[in-house]
PDB file of C-alpha atoms in Angstrom:
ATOM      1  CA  UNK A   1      57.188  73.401  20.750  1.00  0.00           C
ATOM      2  CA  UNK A   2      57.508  70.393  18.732  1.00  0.00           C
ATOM      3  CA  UNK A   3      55.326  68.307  20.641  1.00  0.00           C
ATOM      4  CA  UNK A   4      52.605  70.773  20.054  1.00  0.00           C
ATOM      5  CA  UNK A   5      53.477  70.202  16.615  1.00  0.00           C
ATOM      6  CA  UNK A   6      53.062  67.124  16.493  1.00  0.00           C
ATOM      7  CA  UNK A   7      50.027  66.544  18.444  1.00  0.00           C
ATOM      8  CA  UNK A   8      48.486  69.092  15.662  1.00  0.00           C
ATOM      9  CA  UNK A   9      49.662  66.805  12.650  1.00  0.00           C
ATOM     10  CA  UNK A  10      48.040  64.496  14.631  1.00  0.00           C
ATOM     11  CA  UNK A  11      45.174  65.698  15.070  1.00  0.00           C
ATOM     12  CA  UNK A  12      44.503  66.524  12.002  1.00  0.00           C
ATOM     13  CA  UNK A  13      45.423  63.502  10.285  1.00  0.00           C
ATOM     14  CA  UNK A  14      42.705  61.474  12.772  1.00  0.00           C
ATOM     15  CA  UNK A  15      40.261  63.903  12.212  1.00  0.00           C
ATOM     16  CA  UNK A  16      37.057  62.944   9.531  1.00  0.00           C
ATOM     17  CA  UNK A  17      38.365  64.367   5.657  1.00  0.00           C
ATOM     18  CA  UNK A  18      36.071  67.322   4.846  1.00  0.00           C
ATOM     19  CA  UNK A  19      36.614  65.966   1.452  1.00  0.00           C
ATOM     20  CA  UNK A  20      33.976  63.374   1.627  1.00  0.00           C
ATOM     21  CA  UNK A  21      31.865  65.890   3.380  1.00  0.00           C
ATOM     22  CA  UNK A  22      32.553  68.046   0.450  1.00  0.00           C
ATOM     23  CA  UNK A  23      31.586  65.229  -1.916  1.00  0.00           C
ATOM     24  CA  UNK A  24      28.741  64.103  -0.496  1.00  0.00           C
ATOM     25  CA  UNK A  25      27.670  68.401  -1.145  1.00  0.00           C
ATOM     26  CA  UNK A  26      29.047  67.825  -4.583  1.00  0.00           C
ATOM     27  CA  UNK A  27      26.607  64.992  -5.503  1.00  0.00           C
ATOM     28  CA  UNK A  28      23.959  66.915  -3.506  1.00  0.00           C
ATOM     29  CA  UNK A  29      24.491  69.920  -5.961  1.00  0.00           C
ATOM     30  CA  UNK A  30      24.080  67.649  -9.038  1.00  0.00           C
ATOM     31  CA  UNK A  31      21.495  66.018  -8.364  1.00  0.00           C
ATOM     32  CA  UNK A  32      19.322  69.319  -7.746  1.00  0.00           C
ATOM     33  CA  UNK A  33      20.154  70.274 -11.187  1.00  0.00           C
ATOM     34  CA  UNK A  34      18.665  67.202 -12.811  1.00  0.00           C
ATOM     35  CA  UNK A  35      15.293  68.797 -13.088  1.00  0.00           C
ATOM     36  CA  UNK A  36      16.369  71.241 -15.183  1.00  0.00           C
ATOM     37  CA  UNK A  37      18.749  69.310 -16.899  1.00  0.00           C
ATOM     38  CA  UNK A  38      15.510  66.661 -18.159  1.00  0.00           C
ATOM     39  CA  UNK A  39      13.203  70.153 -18.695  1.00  0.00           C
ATOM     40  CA  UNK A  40      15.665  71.585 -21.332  1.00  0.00           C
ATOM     41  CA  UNK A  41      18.445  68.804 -22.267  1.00  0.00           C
ATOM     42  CA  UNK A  42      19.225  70.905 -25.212  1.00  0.00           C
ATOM     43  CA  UNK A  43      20.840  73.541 -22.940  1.00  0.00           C
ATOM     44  CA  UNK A  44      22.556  71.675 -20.657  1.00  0.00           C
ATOM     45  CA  UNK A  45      23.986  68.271 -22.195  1.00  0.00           C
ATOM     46  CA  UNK A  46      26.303  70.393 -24.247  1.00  0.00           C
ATOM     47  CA  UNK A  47      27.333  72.423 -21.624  1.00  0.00           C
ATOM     48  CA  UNK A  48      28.128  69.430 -19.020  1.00  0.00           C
ATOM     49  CA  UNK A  49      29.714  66.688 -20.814  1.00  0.00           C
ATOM     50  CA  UNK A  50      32.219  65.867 -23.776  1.00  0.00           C
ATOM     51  CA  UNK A  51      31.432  66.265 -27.708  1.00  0.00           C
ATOM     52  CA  UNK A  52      30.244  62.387 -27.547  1.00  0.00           C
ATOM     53  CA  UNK A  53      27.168  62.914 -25.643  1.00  0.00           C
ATOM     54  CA  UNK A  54      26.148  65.359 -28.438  1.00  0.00           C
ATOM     55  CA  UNK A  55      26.776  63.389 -31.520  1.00  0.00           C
ATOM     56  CA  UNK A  56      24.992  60.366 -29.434  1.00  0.00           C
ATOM     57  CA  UNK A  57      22.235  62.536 -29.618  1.00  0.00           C
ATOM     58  CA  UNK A  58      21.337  62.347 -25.961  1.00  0.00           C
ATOM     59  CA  UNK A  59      19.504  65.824 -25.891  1.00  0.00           C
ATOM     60  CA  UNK A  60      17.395  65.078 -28.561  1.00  0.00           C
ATOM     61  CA  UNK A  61      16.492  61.236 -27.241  1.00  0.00           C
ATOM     62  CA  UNK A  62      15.676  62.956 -24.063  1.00  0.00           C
ATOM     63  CA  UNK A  63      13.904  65.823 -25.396  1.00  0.00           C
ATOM     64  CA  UNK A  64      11.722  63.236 -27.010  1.00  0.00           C
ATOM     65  CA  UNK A  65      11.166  60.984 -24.015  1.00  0.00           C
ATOM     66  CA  UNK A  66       7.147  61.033 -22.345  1.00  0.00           C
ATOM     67  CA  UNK A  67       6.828  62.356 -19.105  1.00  0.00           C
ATOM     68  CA  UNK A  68       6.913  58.373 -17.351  1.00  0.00           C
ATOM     69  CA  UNK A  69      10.169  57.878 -19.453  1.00  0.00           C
ATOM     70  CA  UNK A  70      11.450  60.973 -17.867  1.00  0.00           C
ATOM     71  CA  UNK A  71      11.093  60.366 -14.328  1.00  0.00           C
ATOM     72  CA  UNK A  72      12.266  56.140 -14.993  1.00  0.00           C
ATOM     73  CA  UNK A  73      15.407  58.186 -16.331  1.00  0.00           C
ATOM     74  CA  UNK A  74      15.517  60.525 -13.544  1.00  0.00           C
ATOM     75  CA  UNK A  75      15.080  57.769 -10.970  1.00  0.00           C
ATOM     76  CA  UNK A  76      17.657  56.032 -12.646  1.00  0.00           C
ATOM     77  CA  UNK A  77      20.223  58.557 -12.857  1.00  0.00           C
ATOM     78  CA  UNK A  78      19.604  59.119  -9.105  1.00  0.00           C
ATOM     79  CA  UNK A  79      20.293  55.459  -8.597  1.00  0.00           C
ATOM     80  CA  UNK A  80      23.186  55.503 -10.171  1.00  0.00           C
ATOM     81  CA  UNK A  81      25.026  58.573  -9.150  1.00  0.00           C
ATOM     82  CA  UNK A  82      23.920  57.771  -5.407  1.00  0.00           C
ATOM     83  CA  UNK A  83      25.227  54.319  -6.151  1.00  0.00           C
ATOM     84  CA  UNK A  84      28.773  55.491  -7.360  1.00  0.00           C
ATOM     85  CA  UNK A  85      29.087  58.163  -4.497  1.00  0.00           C
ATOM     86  CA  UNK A  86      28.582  55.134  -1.879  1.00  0.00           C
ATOM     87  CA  UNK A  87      31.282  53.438  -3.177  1.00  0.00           C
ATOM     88  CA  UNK A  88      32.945  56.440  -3.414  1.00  0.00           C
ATOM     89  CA  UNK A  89      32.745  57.575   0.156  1.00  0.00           C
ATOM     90  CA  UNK A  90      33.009  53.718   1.267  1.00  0.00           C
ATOM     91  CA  UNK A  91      36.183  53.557  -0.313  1.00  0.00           C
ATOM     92  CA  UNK A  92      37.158  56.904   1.622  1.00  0.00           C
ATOM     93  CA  UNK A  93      35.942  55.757   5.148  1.00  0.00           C
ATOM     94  CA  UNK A  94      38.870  52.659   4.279  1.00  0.00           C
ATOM     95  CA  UNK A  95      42.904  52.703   4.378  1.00  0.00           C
ATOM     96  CA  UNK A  96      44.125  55.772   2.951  1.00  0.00           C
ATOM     97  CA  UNK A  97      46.546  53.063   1.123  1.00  0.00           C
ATOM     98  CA  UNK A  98      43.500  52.149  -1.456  1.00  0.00           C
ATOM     99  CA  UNK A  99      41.887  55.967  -2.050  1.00  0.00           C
ATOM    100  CA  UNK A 100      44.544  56.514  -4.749  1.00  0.00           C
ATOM    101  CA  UNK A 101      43.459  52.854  -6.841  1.00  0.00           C
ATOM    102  CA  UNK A 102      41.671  53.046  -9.731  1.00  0.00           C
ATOM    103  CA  UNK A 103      38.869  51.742  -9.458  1.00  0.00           C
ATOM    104  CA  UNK A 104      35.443  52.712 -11.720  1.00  0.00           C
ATOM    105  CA  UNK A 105      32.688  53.380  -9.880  1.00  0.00           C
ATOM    106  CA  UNK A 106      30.005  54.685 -12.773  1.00  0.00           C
ATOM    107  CA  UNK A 107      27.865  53.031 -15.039  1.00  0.00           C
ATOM    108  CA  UNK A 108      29.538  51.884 -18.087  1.00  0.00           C
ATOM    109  CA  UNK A 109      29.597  54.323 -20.775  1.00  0.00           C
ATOM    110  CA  UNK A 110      26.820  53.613 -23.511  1.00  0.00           C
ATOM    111  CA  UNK A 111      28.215  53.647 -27.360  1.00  0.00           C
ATOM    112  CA  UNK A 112      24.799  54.957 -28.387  1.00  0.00           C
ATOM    113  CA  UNK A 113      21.692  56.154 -26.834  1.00  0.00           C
ATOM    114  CA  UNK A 114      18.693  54.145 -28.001  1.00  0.00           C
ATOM    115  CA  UNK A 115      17.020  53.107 -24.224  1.00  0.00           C
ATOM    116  CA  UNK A 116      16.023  54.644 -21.163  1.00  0.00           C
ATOM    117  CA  UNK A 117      18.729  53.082 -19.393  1.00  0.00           C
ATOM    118  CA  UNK A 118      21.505  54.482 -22.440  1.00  0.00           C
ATOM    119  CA  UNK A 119      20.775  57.435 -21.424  1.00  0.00           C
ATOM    120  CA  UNK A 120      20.253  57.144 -17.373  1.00  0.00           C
ATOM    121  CA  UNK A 121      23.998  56.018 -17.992  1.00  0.00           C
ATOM    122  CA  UNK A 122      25.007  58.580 -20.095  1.00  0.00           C
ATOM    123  CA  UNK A 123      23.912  61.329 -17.600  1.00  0.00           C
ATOM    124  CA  UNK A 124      24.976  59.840 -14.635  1.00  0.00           C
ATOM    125  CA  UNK A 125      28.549  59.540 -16.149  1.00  0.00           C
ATOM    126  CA  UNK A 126      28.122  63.462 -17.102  1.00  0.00           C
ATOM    127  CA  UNK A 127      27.239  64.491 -13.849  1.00  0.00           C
ATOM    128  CA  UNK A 128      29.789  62.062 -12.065  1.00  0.00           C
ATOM    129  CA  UNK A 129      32.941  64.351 -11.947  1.00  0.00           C
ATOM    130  CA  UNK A 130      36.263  62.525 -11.609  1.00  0.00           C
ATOM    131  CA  UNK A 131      38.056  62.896  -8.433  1.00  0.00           C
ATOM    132  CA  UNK A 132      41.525  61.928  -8.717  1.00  0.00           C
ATOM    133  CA  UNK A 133      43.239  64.423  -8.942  1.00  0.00           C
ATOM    134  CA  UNK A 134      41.732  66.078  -5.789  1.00  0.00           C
ATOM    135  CA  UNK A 135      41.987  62.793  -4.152  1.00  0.00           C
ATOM    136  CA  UNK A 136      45.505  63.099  -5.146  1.00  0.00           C
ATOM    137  CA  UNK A 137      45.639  66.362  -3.645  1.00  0.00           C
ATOM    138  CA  UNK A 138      44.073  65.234  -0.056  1.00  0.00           C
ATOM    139  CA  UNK A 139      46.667  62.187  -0.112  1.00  0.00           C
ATOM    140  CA  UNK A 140      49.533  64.539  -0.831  1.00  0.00           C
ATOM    141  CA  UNK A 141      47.927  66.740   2.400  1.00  0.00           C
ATOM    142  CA  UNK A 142      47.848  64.536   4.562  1.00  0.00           C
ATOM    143  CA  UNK A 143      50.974  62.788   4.017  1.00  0.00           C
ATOM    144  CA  UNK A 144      53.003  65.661   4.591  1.00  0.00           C
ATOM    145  CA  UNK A 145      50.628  66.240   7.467  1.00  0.00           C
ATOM    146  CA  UNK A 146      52.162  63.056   8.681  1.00  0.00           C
ATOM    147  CA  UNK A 147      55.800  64.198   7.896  1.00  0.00           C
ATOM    148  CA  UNK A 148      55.477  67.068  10.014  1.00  0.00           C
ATOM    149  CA  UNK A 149      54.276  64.979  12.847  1.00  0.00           C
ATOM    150  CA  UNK A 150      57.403  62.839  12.861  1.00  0.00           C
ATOM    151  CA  UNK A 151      59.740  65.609  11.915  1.00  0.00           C
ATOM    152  CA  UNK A 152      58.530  67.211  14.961  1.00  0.00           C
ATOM    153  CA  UNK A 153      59.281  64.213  17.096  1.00  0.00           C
ATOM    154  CA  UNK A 154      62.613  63.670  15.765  1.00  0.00           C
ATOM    155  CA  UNK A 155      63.381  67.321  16.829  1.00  0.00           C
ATOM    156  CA  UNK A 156      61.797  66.431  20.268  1.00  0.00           C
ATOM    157  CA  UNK A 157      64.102  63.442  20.441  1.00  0.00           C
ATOM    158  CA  UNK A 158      67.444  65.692  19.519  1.00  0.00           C
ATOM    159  CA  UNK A 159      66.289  68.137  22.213  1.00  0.00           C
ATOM    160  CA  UNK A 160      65.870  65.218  24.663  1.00  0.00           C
ATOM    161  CA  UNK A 161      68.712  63.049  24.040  1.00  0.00           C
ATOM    162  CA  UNK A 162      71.091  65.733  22.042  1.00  0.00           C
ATOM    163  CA  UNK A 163      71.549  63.594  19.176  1.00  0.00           C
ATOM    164  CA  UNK A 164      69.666  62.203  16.380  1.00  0.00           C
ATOM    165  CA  UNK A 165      67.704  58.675  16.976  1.00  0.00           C
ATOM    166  CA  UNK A 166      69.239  55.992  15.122  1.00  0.00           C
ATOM    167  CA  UNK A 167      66.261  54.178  14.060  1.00  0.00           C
ATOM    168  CA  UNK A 168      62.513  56.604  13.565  1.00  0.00           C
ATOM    169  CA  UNK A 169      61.055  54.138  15.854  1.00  0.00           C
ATOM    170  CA  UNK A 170      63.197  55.803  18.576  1.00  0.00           C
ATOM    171  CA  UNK A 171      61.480  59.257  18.189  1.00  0.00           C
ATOM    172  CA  UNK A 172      57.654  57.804  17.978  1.00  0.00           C
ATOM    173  CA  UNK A 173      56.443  57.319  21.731  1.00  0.00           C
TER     174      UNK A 173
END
């Protein structure tokens, strides 16, 4: 029935995106991991993030960092990251119209790592993934969510009226 239809599409469109849900478990996840990443930097900063973070020599300045300087980076990093997700998620809980805009939400990307706060910035960009192509994805989801919802009242309308509306505001109740 295509008003079933379209009461699904619908319904799903209005419904809360699991994506920010699944973000939100994302920076969860990464954050966890920051332990482990400060304990042994030599293991992980290679295995997380470009060449560039290596020949900054951000496993080594960490490596070399006391245990204060460790948690002021760790506290940091947590800043940060948190800080970019809530602008993130903000962004998502707005018109679908501006989740596709580029907009930067990280730290800005240190050219060396010779502070605390280089290399705060340098992790959180690491462990900051970029989502646009699975916001892409979500977009392209729920757009064609939307499609199906007015394809299915145009068919309604046919069925109805046995012809085809003249104008799509004539099949949207």
């Amino acid at each position: 029935d295509a008003v079933a239809i379209a009461k699904y599409a619908d319904g799903a469109v209005s419904e809360p995106s699991g994506y920010a849900q699944a973000m939100q478990r994302e920076r969860d996840m990464m954050l966890s991991s920051l332990d482990l990443i400060l304990a042994n930097p030599n293991e992980f900063i290679g295995l997380m993030s470009t060449d560039d973070s290596n020949s900054k020599g951000t496993d080594k300045f960490i490596a070399g960092l006391s245990p204060r300087e460790k948690q002021e980076l760790k506290e940091d990093v947590v800043r940060s990251v948190n800080d970019s997700y809530s602008k993130l998620l903000a962004k998502l809980q707005g018109n679908e119209n501006n989740w596709g805009s580029k907009t930067d939400f990280g730290p800005i990307e240190p050219q060396s790592i010779v502070t605390v706060k280089d290399a705060a910035d340098e992790l959180a960009n690491s462990l900051s993934p970029s989502f646009d192509q699975a916001t892409a994805s979500v977009l392209k989801v729920r757009a064609q969510l939307r499609l199906l919802g007015l394809h299915a009242r145009i068919i309604d309308y046919r069925w109805r009226t046995s012809h085809l509306p003249d104008k799509l505001q004539e099949a949207i109740p």
